[in-house]
PDB file of C-alpha atoms and ligand atoms in Angstrom:
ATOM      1  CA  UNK A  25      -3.241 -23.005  -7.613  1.00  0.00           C
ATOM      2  CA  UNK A  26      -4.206 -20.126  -5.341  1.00  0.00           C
ATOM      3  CA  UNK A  27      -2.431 -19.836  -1.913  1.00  0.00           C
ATOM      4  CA  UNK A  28      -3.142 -18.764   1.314  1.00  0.00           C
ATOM      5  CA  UNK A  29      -1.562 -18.090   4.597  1.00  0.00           C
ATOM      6  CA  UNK A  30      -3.468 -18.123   8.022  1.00  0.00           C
ATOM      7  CA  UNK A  31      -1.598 -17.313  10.687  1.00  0.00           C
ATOM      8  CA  UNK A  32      -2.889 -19.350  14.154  1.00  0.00           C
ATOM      9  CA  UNK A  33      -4.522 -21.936  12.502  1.00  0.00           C
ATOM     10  CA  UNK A  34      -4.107 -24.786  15.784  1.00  0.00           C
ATOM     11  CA  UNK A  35      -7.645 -24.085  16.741  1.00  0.00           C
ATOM     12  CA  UNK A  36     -10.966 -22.145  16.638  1.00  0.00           C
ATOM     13  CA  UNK A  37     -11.757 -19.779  13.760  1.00  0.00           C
ATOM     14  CA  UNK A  38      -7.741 -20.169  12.131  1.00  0.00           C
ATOM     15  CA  UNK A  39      -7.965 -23.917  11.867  1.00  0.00           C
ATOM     16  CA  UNK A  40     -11.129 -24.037   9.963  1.00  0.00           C
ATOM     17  CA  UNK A  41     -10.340 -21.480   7.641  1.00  0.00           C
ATOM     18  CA  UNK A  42      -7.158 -23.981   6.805  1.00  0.00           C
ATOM     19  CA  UNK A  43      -9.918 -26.634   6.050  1.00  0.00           C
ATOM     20  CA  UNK A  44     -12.070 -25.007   3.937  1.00  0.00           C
ATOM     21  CA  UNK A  45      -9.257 -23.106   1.891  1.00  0.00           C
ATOM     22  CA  UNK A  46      -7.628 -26.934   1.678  1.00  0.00           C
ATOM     23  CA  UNK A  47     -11.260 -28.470   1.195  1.00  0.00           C
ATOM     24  CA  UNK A  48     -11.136 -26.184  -1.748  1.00  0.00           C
ATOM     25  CA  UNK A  49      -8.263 -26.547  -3.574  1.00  0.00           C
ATOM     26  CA  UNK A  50      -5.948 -24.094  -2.338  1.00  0.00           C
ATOM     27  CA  UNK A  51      -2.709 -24.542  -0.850  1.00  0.00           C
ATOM     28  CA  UNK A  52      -2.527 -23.309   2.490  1.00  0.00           C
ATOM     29  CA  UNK A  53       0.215 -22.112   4.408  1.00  0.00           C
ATOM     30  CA  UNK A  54      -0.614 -22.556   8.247  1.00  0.00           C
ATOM     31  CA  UNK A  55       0.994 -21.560  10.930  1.00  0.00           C
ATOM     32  CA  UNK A  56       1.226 -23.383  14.851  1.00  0.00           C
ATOM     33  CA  UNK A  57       3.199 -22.589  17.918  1.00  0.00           C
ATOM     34  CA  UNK A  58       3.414 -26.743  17.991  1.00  0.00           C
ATOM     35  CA  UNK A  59       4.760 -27.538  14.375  1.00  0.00           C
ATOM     36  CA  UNK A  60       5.788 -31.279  16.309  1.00  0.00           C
ATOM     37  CA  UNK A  61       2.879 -31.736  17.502  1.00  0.00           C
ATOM     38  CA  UNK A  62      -0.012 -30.161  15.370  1.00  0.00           C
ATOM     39  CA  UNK A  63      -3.416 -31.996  16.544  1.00  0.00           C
ATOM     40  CA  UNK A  64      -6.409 -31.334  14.055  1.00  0.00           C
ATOM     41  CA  UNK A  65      -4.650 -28.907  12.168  1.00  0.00           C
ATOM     42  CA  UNK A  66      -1.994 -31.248  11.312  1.00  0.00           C
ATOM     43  CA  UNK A  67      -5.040 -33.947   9.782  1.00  0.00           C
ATOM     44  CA  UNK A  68      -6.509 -31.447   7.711  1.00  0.00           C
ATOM     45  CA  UNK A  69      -6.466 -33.069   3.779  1.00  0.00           C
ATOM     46  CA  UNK A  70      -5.303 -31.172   1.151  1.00  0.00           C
ATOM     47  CA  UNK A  71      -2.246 -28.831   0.065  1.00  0.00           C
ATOM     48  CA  UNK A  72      -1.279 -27.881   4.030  1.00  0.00           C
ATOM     49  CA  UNK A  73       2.138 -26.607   4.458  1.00  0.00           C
ATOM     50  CA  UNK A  74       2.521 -25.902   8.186  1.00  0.00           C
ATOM     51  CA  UNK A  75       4.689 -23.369   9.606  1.00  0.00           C
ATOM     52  CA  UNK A  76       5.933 -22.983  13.285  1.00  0.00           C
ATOM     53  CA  UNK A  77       5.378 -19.467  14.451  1.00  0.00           C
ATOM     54  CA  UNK A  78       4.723 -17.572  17.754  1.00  0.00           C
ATOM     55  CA  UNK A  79       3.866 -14.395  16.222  1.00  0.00           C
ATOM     56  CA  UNK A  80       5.908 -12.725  19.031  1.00  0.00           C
ATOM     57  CA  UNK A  81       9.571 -13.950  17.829  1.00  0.00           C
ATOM     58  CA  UNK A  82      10.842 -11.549  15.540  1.00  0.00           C
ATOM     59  CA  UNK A  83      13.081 -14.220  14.291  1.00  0.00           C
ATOM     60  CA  UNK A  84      10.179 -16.881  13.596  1.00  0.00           C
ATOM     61  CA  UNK A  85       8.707 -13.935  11.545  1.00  0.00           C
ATOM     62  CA  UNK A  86      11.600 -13.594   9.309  1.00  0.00           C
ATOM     63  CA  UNK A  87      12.024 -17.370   8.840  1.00  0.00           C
ATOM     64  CA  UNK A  88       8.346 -17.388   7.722  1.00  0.00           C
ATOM     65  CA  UNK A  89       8.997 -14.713   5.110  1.00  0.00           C
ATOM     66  CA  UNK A  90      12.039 -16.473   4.175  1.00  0.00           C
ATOM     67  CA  UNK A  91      10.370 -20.047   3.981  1.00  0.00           C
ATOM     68  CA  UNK A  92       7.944 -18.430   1.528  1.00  0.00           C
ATOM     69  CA  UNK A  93      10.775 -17.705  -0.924  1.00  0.00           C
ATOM     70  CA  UNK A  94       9.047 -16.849  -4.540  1.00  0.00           C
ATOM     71  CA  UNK A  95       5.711 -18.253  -3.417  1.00  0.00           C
ATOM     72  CA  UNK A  96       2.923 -15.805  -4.101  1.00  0.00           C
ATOM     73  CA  UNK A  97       0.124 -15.250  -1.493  1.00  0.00           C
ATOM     74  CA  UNK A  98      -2.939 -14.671  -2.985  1.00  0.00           C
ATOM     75  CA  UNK A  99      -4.436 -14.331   0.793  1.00  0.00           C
ATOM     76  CA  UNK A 100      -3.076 -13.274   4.244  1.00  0.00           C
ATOM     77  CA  UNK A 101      -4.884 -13.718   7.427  1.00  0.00           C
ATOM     78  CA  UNK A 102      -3.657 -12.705  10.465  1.00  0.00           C
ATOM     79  CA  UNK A 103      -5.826 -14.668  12.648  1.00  0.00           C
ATOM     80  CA  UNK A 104      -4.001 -15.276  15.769  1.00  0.00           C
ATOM     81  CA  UNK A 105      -5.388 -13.684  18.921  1.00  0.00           C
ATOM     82  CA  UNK A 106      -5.682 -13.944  22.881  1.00  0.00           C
ATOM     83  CA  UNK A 107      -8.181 -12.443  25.274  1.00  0.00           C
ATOM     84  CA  UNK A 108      -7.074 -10.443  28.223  1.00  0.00           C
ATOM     85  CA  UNK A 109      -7.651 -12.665  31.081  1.00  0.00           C
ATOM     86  CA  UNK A 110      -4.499 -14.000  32.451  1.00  0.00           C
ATOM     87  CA  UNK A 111      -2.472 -11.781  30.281  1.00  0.00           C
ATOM     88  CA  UNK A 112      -1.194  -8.582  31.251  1.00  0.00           C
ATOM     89  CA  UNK A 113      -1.785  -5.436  29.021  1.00  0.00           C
ATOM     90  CA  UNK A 114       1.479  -5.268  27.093  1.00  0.00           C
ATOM     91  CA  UNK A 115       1.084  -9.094  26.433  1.00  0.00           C
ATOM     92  CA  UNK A 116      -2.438  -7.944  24.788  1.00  0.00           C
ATOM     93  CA  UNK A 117      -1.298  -5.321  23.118  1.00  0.00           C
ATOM     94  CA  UNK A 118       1.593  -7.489  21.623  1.00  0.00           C
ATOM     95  CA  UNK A 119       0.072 -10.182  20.225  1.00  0.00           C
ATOM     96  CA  UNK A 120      -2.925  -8.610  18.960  1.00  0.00           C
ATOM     97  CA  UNK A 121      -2.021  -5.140  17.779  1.00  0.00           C
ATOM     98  CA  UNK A 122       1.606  -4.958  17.113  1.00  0.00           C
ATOM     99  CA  UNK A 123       2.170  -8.742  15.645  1.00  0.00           C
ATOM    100  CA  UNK A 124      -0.181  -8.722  13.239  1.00  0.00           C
ATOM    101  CA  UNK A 125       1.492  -5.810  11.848  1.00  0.00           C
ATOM    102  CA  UNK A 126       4.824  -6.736  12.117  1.00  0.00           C
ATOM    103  CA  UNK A 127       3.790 -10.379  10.234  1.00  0.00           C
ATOM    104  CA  UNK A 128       1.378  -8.216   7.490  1.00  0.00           C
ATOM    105  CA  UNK A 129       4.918  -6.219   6.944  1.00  0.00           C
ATOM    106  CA  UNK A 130       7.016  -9.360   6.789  1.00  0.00           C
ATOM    107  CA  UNK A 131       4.590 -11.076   4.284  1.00  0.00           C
ATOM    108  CA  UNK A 132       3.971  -8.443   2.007  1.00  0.00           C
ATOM    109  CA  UNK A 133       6.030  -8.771  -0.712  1.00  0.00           C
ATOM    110  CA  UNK A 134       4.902 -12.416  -1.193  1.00  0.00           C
ATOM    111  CA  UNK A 135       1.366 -10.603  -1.412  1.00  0.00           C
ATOM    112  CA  UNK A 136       2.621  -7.950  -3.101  1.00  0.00           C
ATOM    113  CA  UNK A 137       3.882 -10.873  -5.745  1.00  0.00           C
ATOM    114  CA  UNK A 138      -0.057 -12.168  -6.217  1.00  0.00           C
ATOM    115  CA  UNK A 139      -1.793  -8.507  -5.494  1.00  0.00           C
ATOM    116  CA  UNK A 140      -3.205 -10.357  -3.181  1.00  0.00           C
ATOM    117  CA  UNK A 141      -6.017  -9.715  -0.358  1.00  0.00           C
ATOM    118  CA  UNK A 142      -5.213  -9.324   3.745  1.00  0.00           C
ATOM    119  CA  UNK A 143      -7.333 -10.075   5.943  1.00  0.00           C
ATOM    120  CA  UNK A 144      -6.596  -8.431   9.961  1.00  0.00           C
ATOM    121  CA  UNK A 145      -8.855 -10.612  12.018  1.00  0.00           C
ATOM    122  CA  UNK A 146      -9.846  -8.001  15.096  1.00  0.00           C
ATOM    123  CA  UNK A 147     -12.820  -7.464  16.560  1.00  0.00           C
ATOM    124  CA  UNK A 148     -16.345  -5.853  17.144  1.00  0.00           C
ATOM    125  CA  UNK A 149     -14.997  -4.972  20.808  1.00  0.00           C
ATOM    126  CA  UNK A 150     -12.251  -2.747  19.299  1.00  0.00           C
ATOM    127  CA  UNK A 151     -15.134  -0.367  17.637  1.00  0.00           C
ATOM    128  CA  UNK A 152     -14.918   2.712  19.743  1.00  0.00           C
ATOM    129  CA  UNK A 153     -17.819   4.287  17.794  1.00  0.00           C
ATOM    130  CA  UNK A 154     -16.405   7.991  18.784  1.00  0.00           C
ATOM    131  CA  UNK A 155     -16.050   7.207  22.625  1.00  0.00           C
ATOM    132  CA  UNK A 156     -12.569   7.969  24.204  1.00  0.00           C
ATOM    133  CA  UNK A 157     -13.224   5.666  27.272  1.00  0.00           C
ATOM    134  CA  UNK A 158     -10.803   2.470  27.430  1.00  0.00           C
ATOM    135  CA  UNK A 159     -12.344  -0.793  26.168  1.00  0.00           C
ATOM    136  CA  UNK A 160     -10.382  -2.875  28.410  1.00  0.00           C
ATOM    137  CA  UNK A 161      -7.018  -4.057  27.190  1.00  0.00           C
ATOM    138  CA  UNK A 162      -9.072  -6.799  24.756  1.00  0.00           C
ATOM    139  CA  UNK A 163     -11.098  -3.612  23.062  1.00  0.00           C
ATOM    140  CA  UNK A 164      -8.004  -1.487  22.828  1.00  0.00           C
ATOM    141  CA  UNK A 165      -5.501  -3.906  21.710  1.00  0.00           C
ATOM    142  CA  UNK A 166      -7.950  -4.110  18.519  1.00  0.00           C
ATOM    143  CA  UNK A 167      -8.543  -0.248  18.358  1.00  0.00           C
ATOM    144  CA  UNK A 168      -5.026  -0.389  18.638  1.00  0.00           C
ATOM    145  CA  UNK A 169      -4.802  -2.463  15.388  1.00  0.00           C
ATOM    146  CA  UNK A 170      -7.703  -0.818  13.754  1.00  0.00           C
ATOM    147  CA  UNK A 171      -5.780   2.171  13.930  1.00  0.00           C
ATOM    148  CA  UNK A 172      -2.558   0.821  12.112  1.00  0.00           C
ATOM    149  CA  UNK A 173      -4.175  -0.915   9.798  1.00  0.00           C
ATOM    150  CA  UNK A 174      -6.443   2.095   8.430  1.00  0.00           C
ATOM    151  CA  UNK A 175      -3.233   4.230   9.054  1.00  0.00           C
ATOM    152  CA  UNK A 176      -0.735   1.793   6.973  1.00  0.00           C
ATOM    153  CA  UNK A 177      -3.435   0.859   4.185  1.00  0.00           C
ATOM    154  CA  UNK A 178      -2.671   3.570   1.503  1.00  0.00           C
ATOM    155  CA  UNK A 179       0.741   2.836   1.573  1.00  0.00           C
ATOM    156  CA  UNK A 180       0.283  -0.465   1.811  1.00  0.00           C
ATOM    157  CA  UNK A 181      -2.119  -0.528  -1.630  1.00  0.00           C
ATOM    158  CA  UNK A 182       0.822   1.561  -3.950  1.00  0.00           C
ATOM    159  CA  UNK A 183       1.965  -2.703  -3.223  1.00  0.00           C
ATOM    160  CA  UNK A 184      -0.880  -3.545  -5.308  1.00  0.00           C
ATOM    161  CA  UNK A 185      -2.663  -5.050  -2.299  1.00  0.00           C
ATOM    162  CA  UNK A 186      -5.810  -4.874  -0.472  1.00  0.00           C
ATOM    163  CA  UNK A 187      -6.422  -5.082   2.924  1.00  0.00           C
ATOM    164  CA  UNK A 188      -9.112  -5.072   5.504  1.00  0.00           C
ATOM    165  CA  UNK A 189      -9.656  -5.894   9.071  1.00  0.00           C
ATOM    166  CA  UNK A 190     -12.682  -7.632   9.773  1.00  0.00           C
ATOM    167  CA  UNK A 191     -15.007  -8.733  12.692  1.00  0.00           C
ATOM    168  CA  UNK A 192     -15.420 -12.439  12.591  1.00  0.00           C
ATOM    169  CA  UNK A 193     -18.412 -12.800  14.283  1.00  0.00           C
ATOM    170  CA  UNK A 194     -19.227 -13.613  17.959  1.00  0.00           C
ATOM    171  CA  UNK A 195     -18.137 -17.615  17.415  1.00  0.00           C
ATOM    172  CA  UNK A 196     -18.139 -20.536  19.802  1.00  0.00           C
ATOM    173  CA  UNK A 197     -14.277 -21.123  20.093  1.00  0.00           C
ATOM    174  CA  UNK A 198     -12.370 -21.232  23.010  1.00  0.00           C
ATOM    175  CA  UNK A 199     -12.161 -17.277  22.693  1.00  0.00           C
ATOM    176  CA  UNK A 200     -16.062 -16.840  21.883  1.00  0.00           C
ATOM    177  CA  UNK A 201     -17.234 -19.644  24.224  1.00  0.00           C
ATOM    178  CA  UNK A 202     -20.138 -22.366  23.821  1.00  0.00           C
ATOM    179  CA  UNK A 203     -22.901 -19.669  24.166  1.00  0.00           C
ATOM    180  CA  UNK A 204     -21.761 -17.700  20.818  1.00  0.00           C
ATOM    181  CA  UNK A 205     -24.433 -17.634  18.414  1.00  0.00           C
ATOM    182  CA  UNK A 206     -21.875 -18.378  15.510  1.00  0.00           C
ATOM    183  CA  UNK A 207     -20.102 -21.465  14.305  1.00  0.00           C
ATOM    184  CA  UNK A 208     -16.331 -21.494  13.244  1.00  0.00           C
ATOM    185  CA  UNK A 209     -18.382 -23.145  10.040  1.00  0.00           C
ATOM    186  CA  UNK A 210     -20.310 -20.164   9.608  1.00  0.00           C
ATOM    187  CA  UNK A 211     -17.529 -17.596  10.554  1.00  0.00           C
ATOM    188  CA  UNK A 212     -15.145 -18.857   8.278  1.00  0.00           C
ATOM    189  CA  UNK A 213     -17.631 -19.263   5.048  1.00  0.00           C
ATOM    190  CA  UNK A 214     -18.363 -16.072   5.897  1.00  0.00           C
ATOM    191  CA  UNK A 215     -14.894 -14.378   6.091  1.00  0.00           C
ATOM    192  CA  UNK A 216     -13.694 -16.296   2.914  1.00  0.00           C
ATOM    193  CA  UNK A 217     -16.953 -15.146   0.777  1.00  0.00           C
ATOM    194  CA  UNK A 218     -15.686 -11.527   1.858  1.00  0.00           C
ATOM    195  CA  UNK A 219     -12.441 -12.307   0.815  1.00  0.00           C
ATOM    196  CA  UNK A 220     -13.577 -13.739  -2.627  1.00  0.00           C
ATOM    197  CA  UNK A 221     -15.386  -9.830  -3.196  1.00  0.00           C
ATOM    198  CA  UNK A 222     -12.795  -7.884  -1.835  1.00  0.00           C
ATOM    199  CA  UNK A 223     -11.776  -5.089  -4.662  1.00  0.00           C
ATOM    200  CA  UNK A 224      -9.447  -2.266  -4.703  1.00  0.00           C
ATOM    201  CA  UNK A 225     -12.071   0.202  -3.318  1.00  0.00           C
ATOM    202  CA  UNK A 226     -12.024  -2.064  -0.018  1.00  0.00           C
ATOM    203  CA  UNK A 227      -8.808  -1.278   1.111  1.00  0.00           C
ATOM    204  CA  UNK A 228      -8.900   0.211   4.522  1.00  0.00           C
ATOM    205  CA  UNK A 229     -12.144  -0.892   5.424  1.00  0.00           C
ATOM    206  CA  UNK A 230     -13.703  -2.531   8.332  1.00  0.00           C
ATOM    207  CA  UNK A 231     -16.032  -5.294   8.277  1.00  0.00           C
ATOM    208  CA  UNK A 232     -18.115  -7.960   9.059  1.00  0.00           C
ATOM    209  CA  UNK A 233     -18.223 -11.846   8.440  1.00  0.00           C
ATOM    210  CA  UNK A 234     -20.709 -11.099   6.539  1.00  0.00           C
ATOM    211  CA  UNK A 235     -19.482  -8.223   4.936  1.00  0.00           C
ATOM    212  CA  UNK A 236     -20.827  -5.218   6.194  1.00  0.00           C
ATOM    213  CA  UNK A 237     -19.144  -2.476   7.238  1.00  0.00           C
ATOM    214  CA  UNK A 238     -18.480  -1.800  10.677  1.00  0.00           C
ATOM    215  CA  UNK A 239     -18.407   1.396  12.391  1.00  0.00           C
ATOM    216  CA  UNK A 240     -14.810   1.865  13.656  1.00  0.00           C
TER     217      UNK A 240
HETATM  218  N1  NAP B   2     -14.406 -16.139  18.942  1.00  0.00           N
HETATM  219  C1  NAP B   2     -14.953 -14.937  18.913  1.00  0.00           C
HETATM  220  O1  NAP B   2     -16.120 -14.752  19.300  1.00  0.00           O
HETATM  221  C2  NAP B   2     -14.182 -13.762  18.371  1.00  0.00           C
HETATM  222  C3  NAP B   2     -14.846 -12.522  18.276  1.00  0.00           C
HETATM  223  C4  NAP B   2     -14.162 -11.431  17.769  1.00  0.00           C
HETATM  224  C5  NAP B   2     -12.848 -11.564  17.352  1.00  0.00           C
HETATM  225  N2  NAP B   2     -12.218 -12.773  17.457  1.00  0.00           N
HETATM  226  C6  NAP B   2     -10.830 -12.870  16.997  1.00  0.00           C
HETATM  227  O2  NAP B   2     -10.720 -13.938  16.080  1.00  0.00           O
HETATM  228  C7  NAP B   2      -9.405 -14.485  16.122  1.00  0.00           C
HETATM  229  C8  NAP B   2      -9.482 -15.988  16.327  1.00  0.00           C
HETATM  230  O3  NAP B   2     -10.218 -16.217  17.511  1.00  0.00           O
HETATM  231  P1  NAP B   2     -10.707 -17.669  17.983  1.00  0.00           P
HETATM  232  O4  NAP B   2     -12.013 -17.458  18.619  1.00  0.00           O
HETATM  233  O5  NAP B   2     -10.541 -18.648  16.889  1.00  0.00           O
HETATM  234  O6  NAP B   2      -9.642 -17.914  19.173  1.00  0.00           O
HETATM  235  P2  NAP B   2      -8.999 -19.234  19.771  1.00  0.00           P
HETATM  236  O7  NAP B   2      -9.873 -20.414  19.528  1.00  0.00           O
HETATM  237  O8  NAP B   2      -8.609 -18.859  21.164  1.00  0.00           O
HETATM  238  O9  NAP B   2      -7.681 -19.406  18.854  1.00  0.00           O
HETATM  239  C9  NAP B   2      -6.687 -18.421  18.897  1.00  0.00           C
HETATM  240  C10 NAP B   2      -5.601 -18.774  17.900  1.00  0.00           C
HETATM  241  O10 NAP B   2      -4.562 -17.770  18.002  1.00  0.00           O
HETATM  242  C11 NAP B   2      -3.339 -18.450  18.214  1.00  0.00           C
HETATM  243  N3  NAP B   2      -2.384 -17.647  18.971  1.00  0.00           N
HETATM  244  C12 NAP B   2      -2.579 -17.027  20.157  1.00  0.00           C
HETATM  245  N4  NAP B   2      -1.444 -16.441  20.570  1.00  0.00           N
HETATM  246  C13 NAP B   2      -0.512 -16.682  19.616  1.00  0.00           C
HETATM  247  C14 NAP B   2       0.856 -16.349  19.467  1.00  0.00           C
HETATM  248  N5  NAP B   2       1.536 -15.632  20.388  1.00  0.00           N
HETATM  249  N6  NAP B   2       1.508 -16.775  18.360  1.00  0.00           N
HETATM  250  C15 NAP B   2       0.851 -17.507  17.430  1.00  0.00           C
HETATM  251  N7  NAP B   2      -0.440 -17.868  17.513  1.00  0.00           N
HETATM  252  C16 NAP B   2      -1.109 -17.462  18.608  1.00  0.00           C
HETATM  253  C17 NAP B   2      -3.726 -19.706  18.971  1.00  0.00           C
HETATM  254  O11 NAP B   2      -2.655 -20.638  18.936  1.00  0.00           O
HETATM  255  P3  NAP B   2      -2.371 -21.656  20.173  1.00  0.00           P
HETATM  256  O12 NAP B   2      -3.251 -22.839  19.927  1.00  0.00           O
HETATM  257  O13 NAP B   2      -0.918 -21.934  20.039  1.00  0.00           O
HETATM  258  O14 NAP B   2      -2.706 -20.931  21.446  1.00  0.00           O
HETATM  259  C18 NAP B   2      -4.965 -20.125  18.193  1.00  0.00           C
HETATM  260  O15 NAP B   2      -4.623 -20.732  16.968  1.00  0.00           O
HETATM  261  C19 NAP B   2      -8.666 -13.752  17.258  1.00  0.00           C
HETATM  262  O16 NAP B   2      -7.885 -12.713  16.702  1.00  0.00           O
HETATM  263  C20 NAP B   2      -9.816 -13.181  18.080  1.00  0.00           C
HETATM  264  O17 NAP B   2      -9.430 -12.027  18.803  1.00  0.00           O
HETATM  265  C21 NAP B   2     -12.858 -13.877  17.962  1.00  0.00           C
END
């Protein structure tokens, strides 16, 4: 049975990429900050393991490897994400540029196990298409991860993996809002059939939902 971890799966684009990977057979690890008190993600049907992680506690990170054990991940995605308002800067730059990192480097030898796929979920505000000007502590927390992620890919692939960071879409979440053209629906059929494709020659790469590239 192929497996998959998403990590922030309570809501938005997370929690219904835990439903169709379930709705599809897979066994899904998925990871809350409320393990005791999961709301839709804890009624999705299927193979749905769920985790308790705040993707800031170092500890919580290691206990997720560990809790793995042996398992193989055939998929990572590092989902989880805030905006910047009523956050400061370094909380930004925390959760979304140097957790999913730290988590990617936690997980990998249970990717490494499947050579598996990961998935960086960042954003088309992190693009800074040449410019040098800040992007507001959203934009650069994902330029931020862009960076490490095209930085740490090589030596991530001698693992045997492949990895990506991708632009979901603009989606109506409670990030995106109700006037985003995209559905989580959409978003996340659209990030799993770019998962499905991914090869070897991927690694590195930024792209789309719908899996075109994305100028960095
Ligand atoms: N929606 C868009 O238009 C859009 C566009 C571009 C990129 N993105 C990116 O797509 C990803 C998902 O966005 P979304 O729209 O689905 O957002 P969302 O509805 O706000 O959901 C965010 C998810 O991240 C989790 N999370 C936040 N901080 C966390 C932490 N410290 N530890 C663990 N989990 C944490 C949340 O968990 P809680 O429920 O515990 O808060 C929730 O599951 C994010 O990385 C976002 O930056 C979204």
């Amino acid at each position: 049975m192929p497996t998959v971890a998403i990590i922030g799966a309570s809501r938005g684009i997370g929690l219904e990429l835990a439903r169709q990977y379930a709705a599809d057979g897979w066994r899904v690890h998925a990871t809350t900050r409320r393990p005791e008190s999961p709301g839709a993600l804890g009624e999705v049907p299927g193979d749905v393991v769920l985790h308790g992680l705040d993707v800031r506690d170092e500890a919580a990170v290691g206990a997720l490897a560990r809790a793995l054990g042996d398992d193989a991940l055939d998929v990572l995605v590092h989902n989880a994400g805030i905006k910047d308002g009523g956050h400061s800067r370094a909380e930004v730059m925390r959760v979304n540029a140097e957790a999913p990192i730290a988590v990617t480097e936690a997980l990998m030898d249970a990717v490494a196990r499947a050579g598996g796929r990961i998935v960086l979920v960042s954003s088309q505000l992190g693009a800074r298409r040449g410019s040098r000007k800040s992007l507001g502590d959203y934009g650069d927390s994902k330029a931020a991860l862009n960076d490490a992620v095209r930085e740490r890919a090589p030596r991530w692939a001698e693992r045997g993996v492949t990895a990506i960071v991708i632009h979901p879409g603009w989606v109506r979440t409670d990030m995106g809002g109700s006037a985003a053209p995209v559905s989580v629906d959409e978003s996340a059929h659209g990030i799993r059939s770019v998962i499905s494709r991914l090869t070897p020659a991927d690694n590195g790469r930024f792209l789309t939902w719908r899996g075109d590239e994305h100028p960095w």
